[in-house]
Tab-separated table of C-alpha atoms in Angstrom:
chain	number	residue	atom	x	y	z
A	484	UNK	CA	27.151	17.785	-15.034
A	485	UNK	CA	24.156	17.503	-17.276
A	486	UNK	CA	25.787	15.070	-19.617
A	487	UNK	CA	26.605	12.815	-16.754
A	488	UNK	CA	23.112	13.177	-15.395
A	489	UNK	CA	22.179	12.317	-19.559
A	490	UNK	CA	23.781	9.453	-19.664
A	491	UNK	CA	22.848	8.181	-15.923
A	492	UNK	CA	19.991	7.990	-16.888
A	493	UNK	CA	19.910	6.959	-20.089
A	494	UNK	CA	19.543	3.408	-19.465
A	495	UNK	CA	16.667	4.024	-17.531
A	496	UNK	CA	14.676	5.996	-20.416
A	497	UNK	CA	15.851	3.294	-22.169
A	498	UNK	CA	14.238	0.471	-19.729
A	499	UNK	CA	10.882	2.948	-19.454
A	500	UNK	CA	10.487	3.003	-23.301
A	501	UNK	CA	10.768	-0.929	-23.874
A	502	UNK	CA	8.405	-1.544	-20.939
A	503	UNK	CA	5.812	0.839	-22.208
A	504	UNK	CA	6.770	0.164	-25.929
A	505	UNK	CA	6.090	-3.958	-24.808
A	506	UNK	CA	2.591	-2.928	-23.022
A	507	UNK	CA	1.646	-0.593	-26.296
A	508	UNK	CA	2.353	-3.914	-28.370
A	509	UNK	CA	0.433	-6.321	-26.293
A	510	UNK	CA	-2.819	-3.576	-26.389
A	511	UNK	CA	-2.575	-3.155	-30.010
A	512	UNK	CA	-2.932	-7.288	-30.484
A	513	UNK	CA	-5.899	-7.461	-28.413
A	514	UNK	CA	-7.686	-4.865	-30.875
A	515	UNK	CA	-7.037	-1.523	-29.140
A	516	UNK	CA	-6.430	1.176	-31.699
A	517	UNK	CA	-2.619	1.964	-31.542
A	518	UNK	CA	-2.893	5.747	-31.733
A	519	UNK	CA	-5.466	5.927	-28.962
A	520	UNK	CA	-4.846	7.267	-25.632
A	521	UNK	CA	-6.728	4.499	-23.766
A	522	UNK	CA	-3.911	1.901	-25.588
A	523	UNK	CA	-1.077	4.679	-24.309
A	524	UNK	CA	-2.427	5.711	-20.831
A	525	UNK	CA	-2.505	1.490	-20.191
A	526	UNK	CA	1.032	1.361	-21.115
A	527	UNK	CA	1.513	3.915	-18.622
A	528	UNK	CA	-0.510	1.728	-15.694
A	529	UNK	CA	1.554	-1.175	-17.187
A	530	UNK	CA	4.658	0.777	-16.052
A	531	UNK	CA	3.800	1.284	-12.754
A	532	UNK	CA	2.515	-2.777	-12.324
A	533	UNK	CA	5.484	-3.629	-13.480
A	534	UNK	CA	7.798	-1.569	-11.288
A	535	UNK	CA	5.390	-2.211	-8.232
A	536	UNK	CA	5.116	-6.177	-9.099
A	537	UNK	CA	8.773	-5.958	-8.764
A	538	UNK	CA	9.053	-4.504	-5.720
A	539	UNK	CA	6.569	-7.403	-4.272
A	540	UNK	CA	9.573	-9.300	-2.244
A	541	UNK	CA	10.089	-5.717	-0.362
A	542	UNK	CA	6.617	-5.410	0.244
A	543	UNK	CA	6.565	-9.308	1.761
A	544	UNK	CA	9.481	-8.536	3.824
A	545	UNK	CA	7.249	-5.495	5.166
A	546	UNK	CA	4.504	-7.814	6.186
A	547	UNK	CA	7.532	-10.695	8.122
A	548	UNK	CA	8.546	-7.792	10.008
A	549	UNK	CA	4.915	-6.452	11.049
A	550	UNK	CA	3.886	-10.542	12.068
A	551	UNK	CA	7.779	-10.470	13.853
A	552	UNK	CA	6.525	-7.498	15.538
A	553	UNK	CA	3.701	-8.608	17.423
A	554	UNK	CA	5.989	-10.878	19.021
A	555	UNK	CA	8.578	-8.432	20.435
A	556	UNK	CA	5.491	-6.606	21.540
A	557	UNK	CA	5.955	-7.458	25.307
A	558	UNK	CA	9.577	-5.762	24.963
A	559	UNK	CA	8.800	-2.692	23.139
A	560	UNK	CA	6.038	-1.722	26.035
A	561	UNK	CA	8.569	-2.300	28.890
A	562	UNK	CA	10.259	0.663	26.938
A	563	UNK	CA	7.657	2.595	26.120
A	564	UNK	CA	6.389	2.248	29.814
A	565	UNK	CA	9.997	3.665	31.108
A	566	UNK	CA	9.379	6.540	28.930
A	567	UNK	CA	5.834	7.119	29.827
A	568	UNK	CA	5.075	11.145	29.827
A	569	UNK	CA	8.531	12.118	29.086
A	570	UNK	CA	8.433	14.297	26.408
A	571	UNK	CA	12.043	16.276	26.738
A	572	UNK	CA	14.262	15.539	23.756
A	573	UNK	CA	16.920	13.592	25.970
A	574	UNK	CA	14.566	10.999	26.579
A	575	UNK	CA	12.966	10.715	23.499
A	576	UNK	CA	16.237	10.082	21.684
A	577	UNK	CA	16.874	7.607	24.600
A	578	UNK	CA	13.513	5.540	24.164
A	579	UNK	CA	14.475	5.690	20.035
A	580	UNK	CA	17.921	4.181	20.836
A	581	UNK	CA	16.460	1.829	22.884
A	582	UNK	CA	13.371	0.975	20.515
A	583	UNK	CA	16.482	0.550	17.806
A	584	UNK	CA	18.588	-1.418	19.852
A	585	UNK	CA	15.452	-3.812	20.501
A	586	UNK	CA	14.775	-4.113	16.584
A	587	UNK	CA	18.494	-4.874	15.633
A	588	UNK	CA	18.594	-7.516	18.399
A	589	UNK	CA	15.431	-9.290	17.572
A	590	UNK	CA	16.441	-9.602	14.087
A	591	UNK	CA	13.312	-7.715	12.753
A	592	UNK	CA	12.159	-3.851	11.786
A	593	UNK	CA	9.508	-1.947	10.748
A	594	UNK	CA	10.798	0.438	8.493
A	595	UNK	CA	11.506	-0.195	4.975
A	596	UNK	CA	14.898	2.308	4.356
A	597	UNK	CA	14.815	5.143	1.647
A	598	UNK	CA	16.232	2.531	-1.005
A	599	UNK	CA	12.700	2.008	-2.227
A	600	UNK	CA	12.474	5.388	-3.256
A	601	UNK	CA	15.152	6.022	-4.360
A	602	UNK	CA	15.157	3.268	-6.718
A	603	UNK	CA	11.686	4.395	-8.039
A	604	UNK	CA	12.613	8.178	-8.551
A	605	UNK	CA	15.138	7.522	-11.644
A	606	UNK	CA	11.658	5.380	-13.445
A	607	UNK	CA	9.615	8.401	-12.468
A	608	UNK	CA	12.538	10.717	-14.019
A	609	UNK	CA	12.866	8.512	-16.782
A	610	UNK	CA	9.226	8.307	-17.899
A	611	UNK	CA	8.908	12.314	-17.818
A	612	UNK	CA	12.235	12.693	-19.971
A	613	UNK	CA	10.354	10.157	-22.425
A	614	UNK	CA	7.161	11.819	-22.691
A	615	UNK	CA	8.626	15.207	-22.401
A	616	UNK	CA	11.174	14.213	-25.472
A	617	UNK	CA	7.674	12.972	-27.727
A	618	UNK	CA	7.824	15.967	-29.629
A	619	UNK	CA	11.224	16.804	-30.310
A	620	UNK	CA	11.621	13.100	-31.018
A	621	UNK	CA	8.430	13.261	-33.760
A	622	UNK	CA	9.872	16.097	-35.297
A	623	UNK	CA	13.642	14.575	-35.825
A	624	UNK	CA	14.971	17.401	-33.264
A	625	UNK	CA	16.290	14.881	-30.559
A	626	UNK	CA	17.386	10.965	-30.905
A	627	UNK	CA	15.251	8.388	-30.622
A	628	UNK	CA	15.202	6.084	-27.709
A	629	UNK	CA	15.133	2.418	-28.410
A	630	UNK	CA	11.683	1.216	-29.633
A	631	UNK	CA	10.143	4.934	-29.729
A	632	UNK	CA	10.983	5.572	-33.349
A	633	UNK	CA	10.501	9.216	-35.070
A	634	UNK	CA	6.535	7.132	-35.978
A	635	UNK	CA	6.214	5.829	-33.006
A	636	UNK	CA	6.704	8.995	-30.862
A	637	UNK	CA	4.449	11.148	-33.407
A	638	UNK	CA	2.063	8.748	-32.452
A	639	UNK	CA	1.958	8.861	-28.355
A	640	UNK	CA	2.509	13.074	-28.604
A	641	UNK	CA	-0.590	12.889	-30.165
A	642	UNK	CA	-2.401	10.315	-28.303
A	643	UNK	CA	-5.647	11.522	-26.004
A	644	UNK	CA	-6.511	11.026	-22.345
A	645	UNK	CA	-9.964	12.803	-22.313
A	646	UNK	CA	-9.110	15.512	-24.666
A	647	UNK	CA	-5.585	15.961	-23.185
A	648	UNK	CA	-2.505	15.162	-24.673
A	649	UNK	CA	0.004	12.774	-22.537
A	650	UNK	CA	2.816	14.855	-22.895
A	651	UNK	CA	0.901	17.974	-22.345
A	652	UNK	CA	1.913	20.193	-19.067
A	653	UNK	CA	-0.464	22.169	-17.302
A	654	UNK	CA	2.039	25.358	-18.081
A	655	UNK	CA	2.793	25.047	-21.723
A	656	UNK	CA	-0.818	23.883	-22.637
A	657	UNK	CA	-3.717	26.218	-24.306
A	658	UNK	CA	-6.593	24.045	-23.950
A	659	UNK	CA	-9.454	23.327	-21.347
A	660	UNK	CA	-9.063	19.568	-21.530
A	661	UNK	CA	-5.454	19.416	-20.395
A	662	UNK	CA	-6.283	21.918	-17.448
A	663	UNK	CA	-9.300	19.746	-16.331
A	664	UNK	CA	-7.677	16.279	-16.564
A	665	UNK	CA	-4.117	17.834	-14.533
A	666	UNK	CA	-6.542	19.310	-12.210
A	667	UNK	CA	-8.356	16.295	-11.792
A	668	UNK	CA	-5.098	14.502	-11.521
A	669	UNK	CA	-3.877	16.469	-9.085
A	670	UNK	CA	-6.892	16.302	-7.088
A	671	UNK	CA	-6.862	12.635	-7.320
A	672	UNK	CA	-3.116	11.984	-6.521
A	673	UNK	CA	-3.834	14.565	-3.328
A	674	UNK	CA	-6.769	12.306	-2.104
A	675	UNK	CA	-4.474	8.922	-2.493
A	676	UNK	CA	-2.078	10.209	-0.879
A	677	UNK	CA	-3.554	11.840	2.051
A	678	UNK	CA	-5.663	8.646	2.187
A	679	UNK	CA	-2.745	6.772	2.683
A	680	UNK	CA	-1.141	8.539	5.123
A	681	UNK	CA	-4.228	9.995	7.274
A	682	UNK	CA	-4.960	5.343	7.694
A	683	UNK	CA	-1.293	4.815	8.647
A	684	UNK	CA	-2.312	7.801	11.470
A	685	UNK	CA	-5.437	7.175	12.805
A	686	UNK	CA	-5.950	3.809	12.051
A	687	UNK	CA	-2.129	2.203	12.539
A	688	UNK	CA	-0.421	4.331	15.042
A	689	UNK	CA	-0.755	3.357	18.902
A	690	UNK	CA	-2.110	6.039	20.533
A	691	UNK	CA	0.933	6.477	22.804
A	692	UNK	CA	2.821	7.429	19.098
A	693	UNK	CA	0.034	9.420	18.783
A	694	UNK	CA	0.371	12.668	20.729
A	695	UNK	CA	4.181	13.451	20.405
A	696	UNK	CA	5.024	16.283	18.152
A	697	UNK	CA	6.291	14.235	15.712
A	698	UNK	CA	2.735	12.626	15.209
A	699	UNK	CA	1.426	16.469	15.149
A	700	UNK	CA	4.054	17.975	12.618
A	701	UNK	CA	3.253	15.389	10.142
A	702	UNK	CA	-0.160	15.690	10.545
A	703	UNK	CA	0.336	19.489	9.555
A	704	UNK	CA	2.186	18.249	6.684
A	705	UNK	CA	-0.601	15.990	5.608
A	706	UNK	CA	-1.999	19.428	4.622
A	707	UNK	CA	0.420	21.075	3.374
A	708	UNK	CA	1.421	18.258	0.385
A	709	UNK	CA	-1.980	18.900	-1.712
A	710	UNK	CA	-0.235	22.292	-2.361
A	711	UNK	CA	3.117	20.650	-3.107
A	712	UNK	CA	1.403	18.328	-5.567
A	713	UNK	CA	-0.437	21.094	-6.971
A	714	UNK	CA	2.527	23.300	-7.803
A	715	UNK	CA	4.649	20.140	-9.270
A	716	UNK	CA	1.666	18.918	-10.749
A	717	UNK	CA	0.974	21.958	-13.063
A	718	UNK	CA	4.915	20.830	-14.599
A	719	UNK	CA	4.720	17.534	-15.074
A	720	UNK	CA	2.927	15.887	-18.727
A	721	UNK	CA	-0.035	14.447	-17.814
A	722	UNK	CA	1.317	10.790	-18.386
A	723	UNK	CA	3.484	11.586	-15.394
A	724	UNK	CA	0.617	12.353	-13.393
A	725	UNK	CA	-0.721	9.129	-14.506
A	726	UNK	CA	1.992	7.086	-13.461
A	727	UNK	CA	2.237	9.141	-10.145
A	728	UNK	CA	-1.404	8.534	-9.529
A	729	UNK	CA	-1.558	5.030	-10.391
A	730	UNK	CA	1.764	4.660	-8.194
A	731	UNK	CA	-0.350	5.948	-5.527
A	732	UNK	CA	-3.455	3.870	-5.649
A	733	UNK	CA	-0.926	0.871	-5.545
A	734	UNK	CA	0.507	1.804	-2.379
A	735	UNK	CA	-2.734	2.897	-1.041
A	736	UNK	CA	-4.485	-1.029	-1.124
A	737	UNK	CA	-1.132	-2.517	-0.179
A	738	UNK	CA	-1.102	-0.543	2.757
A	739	UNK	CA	-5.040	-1.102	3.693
A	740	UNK	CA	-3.894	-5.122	2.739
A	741	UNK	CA	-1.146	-4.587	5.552
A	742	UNK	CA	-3.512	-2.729	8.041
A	743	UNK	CA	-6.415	-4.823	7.869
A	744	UNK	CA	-4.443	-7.785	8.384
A	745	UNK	CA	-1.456	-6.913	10.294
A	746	UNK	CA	-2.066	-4.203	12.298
A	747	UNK	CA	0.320	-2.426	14.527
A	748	UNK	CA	0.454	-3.289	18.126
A	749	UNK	CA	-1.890	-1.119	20.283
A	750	UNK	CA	-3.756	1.097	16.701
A	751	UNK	CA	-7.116	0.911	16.361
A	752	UNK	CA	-6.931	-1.334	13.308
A	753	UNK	CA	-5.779	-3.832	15.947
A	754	UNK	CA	-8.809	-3.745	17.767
A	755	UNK	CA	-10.487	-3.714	14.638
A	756	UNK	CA	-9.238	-7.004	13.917
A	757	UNK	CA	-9.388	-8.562	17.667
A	758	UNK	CA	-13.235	-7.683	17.271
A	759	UNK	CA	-13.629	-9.318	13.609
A	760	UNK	CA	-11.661	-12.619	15.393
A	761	UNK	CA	-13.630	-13.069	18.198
A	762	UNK	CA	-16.970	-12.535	16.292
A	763	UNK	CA	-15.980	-15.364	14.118
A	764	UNK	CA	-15.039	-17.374	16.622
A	765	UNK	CA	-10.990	-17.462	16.063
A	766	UNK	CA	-8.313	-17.359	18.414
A	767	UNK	CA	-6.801	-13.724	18.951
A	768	UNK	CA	-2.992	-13.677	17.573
A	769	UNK	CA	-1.054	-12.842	21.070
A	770	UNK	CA	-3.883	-12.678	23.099
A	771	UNK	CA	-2.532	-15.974	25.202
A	772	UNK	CA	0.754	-14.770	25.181
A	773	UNK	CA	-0.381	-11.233	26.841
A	774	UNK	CA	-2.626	-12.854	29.506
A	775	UNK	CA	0.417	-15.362	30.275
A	776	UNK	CA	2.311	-12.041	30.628
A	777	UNK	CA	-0.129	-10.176	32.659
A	778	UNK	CA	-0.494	-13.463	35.109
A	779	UNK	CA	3.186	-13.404	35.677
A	780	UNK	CA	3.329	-9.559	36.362
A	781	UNK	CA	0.458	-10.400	38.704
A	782	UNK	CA	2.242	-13.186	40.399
A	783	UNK	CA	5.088	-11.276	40.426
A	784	UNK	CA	3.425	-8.216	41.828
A	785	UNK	CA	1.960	-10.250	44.910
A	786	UNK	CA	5.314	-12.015	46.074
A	787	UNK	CA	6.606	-8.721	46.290
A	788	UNK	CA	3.300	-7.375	48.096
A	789	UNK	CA	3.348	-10.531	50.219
A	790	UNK	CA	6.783	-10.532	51.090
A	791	UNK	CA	6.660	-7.816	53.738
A	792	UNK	CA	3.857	-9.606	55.329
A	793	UNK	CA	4.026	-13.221	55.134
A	794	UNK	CA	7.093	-14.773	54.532
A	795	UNK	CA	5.335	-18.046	54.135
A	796	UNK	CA	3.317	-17.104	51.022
A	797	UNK	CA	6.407	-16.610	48.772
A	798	UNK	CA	6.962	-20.370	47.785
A	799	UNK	CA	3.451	-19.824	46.806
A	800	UNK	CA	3.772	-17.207	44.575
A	801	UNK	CA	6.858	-18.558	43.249
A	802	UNK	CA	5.006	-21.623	42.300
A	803	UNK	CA	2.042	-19.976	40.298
A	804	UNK	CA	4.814	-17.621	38.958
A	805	UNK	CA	6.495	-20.416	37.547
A	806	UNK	CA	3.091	-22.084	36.298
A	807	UNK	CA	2.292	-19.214	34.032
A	808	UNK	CA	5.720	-19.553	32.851
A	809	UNK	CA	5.612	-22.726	31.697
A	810	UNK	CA	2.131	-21.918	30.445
A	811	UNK	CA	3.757	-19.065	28.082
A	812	UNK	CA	6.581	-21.329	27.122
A	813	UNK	CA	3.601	-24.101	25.944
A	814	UNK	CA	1.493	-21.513	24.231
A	815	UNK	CA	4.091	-19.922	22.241
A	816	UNK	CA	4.840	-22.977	20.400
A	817	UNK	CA	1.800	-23.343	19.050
B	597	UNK	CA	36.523	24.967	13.101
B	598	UNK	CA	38.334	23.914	10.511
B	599	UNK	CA	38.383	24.883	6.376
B	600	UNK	CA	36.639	21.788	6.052
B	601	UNK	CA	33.774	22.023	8.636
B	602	UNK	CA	33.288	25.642	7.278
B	603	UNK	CA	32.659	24.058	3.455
B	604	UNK	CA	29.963	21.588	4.770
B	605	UNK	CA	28.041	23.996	6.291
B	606	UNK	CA	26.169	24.656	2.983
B	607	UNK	CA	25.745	21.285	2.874
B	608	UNK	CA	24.220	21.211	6.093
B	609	UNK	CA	21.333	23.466	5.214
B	610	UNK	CA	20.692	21.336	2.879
B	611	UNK	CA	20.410	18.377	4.977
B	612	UNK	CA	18.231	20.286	7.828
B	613	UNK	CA	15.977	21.830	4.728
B	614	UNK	CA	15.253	18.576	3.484
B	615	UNK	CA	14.547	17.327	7.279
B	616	UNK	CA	12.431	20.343	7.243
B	617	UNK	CA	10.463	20.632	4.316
B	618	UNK	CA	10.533	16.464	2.269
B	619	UNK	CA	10.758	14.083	5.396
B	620	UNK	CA	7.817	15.027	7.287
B	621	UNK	CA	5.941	14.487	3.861
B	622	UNK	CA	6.938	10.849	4.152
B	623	UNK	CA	6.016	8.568	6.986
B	624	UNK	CA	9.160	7.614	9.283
B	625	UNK	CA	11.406	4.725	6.783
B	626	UNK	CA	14.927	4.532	8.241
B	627	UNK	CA	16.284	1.648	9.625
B	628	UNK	CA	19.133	3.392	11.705
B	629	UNK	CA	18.638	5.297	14.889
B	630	UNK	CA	20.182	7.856	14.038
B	631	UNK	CA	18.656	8.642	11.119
B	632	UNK	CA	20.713	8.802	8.088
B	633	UNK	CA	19.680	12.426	7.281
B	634	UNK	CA	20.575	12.981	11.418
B	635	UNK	CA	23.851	10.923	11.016
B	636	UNK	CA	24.803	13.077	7.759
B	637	UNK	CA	24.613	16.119	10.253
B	638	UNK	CA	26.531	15.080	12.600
B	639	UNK	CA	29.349	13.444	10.608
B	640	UNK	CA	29.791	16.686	8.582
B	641	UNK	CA	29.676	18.744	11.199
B	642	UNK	CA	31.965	16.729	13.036
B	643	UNK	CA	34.665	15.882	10.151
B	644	UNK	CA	34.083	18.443	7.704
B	645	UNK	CA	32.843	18.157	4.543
B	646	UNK	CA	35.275	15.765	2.766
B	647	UNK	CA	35.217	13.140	5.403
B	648	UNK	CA	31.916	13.900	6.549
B	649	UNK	CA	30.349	13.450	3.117
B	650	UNK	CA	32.430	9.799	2.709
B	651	UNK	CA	30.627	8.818	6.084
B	652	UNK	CA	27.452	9.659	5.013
B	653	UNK	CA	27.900	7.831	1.668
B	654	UNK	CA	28.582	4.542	3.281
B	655	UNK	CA	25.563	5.103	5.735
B	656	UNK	CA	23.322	5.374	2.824
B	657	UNK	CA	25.279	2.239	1.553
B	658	UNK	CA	23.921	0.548	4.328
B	659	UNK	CA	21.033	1.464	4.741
B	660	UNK	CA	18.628	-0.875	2.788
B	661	UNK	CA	16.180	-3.411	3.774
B	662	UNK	CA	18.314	-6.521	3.948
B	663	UNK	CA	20.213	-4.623	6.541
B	664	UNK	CA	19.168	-5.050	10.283
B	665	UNK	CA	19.362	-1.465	11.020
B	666	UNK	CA	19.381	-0.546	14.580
B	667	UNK	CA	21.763	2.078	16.544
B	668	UNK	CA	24.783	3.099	14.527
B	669	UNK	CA	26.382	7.028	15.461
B	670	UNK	CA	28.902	8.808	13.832
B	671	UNK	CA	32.276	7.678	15.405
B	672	UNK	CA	33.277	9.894	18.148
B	673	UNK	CA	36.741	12.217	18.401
B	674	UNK	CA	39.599	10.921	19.500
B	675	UNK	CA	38.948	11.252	23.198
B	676	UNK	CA	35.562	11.914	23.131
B	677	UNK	CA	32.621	9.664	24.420
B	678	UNK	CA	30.022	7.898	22.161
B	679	UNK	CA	26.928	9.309	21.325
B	680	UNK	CA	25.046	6.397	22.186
B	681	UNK	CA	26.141	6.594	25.321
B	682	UNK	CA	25.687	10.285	25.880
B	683	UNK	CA	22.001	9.755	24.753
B	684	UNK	CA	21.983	6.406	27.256
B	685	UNK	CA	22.399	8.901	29.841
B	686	UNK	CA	20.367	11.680	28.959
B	687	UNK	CA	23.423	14.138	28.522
B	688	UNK	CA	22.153	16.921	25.831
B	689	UNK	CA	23.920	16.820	22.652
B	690	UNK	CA	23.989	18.285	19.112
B	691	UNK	CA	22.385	14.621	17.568
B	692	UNK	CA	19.200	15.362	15.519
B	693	UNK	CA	16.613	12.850	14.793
């Protein structure tokens, strides 16, 4: 079992070491000193740009499906008005179903699968069986992996982020330094994280998402993951901290990126952005299409009102029903 | 229950601890209602733990972003009714989200 999981991942150590090897290179030739930490901790940040720059096309299909979203808008509130103040599991799963049914007909979805992820965890693996193999590597004790040479490893053990070594852990380290900067770390990855998630909650959830107990475990949870972090944290090298850190900033700006521009239908960032619009004078993304919509519920509503009454009116109706209509159908091509 | 739905009961807690403790760390990503960790329930529970597990494999096969996601339950028994509809008409059943 471990030699499959060795040689799994394998190429992936390998992939790590030539990407950080490449960034190491390209710092040395424009004059950083080769044995410093500053020229190693880049390579690390060079890692994670690279993996993240990769994962760009994901992270544009994200934003087609957020724009695609607005659009379906008028759809997703019929359901979530059938549903309104249900809370007992059978109907939950039912408005889900229906939700899912509604994404997977209109060709569009929110979510982003696991795949990401998982694609990422084997680079995160791979990076801490590099810098956690520096040492045995500098001393002969274990092979060396592509471009990280018996020198070459010597060289990054003993490279410096503030006193701390990369490849020092928080457990197997007897110096102030490397407790500070993996505290630090720790407290910093926390922040980034909780950052991230506490402005997808209050800032990009409608507030009818808001109050279910889903909303309210993970909330709970928020709290909870500073103490996960701290008690992974304390085994990881500091250069995997890095890298999870840096990881984390990433996702935190291309999430504000997606928030302040394409906000989720009905969040406060929505709002947000409605209110920026109008002060600069620009038309409101939907806004037409929603009046249109409310004028034909209107309409709707009165021929229904007015039927009992006057039977007379409900050509009437019918023909400002139809006028919105066509209105809708006009503005939507725009 | 069979030998085989007995053996993926470990497997099981597994599943649930993960839907327990790592999910709710991670805002909501799948693309499938029911979730794939939901679906892996259910289809080892259901067929056991050999079948079950070859199920769940080609769920998490599908499951990336180029696919369009959407409803997709565990097929039903031989003589049993679809999930989907059992959850169209609000008749309690073991799926988990």
């Amino acid at each position: 079992m471990g030699d499959f999981f060795n040689s799994l991942l394998r190429p992936i150590e390998l992939l790590v070491a030539w990407i950080m090897y490449g960034f190491h290179q390209a710092f040395t030739a424009i004059g950083l000193d080769p044995a410093s930490g500053a020229a190693w901790a880049l390579s690390i940040i060079g890692l994670v740009i690279v993996m993240r720059a990769a994962m760009i096309p994901l992270f544009v299909k994200q934003i087609n499906a957020s724009r695609k979203m607005q659009l379906i808008q008028p759809e997703l509130q019929k359901i979530q008005k059938k549903y309104k103040g249900k809370t007992d599991p059978e109907s939950r799963q039912a408005m889900t179903q229906e939700t899912m049914a509604l994404y997977r007909k209109e060709g569009t979805n929110p979510f982003s699968s696991c795949l990401p992820i998982l694609v990422q965890s084997p680079f995160f693996f791979g990076l801490f069986r590099v810098l956690n193999g520096l040492e045995k590597i500098s001393l002969g004790q274990s092979d060396e992996i592509g471009p990280i040479t018996k020198e070459v490893a010597a060289q990054a053990e003993q490279a410096t982020l503030f006193g701390a070594q990369l490849s020092d852990t928080f457990l197997r380290a007897n110096n102030t330094a490397t407790y500070v900067v993996t505290v630090i770390l720790i407290i910093l990855m926390s922040a980034t994280t909780f950052t991230t998630q506490r402005q997808l909650m209050t800032k990009n959830m409608p507030a009818s998402a808001l109050d279910n107990p889903f909303a309210k475990q993970q909330k709970l949870i928020m709290y909870v993951m500073p103490v996960v972090f701290a008690v992974s944290g304390i085994n990881f090298p500091i250069g995997v901290l890095l890298y999870w850190f840096t990881t984390n900033v990433w996702s935190m700006v291309q999430q504000f990126y997606v928030i302040r521009k394409m906000p989720a239908p009905g969040s406060a960032a929505e709002k947000a952005l409605h209110e920026r619009l109008a002060k600069r004078g620009k038309p409101i993304p939907g806004e037409a299409e929603r009046k249109a919509a409310e004028e034909a519920e209107a309409a709707a509503e009165a021929e229904r009102a007015s039927q009992r009454v006057q039977p007379k009116s409900k050509k009437r109706a019918k023909k400002s029903g139809s006028g919105s209509a066509a209105k809708k159908n006009s503005q939507t091509k725009n | 229950m069979t030998l085989g739905q007995v053996a993926a009961k470990p497997v099981i807690w597994l599943v649930r601890a993960y839907q327990f403790v790592l999910s709710p760390m991670r805002p909501a990503t799948c693309r499938y209602f029911p979730s794939c960790s939901a679906y892996a329930v259910t289809a080892l529970g259901r067929y056991g733990l050999f079948r079950g597990t070859w199920l769940t494999i080609r769920r998490l096969g599908r499951c990336h972003p180029w696919s369009p996601g959407g409803v997709d339950h565990v097929p039903p028994l031989p003589g049993h009714i679809d999930d989907g509809e059992l959850i169209a008409r609000h008749i309690p059943h073991e799926t988990t989200t």
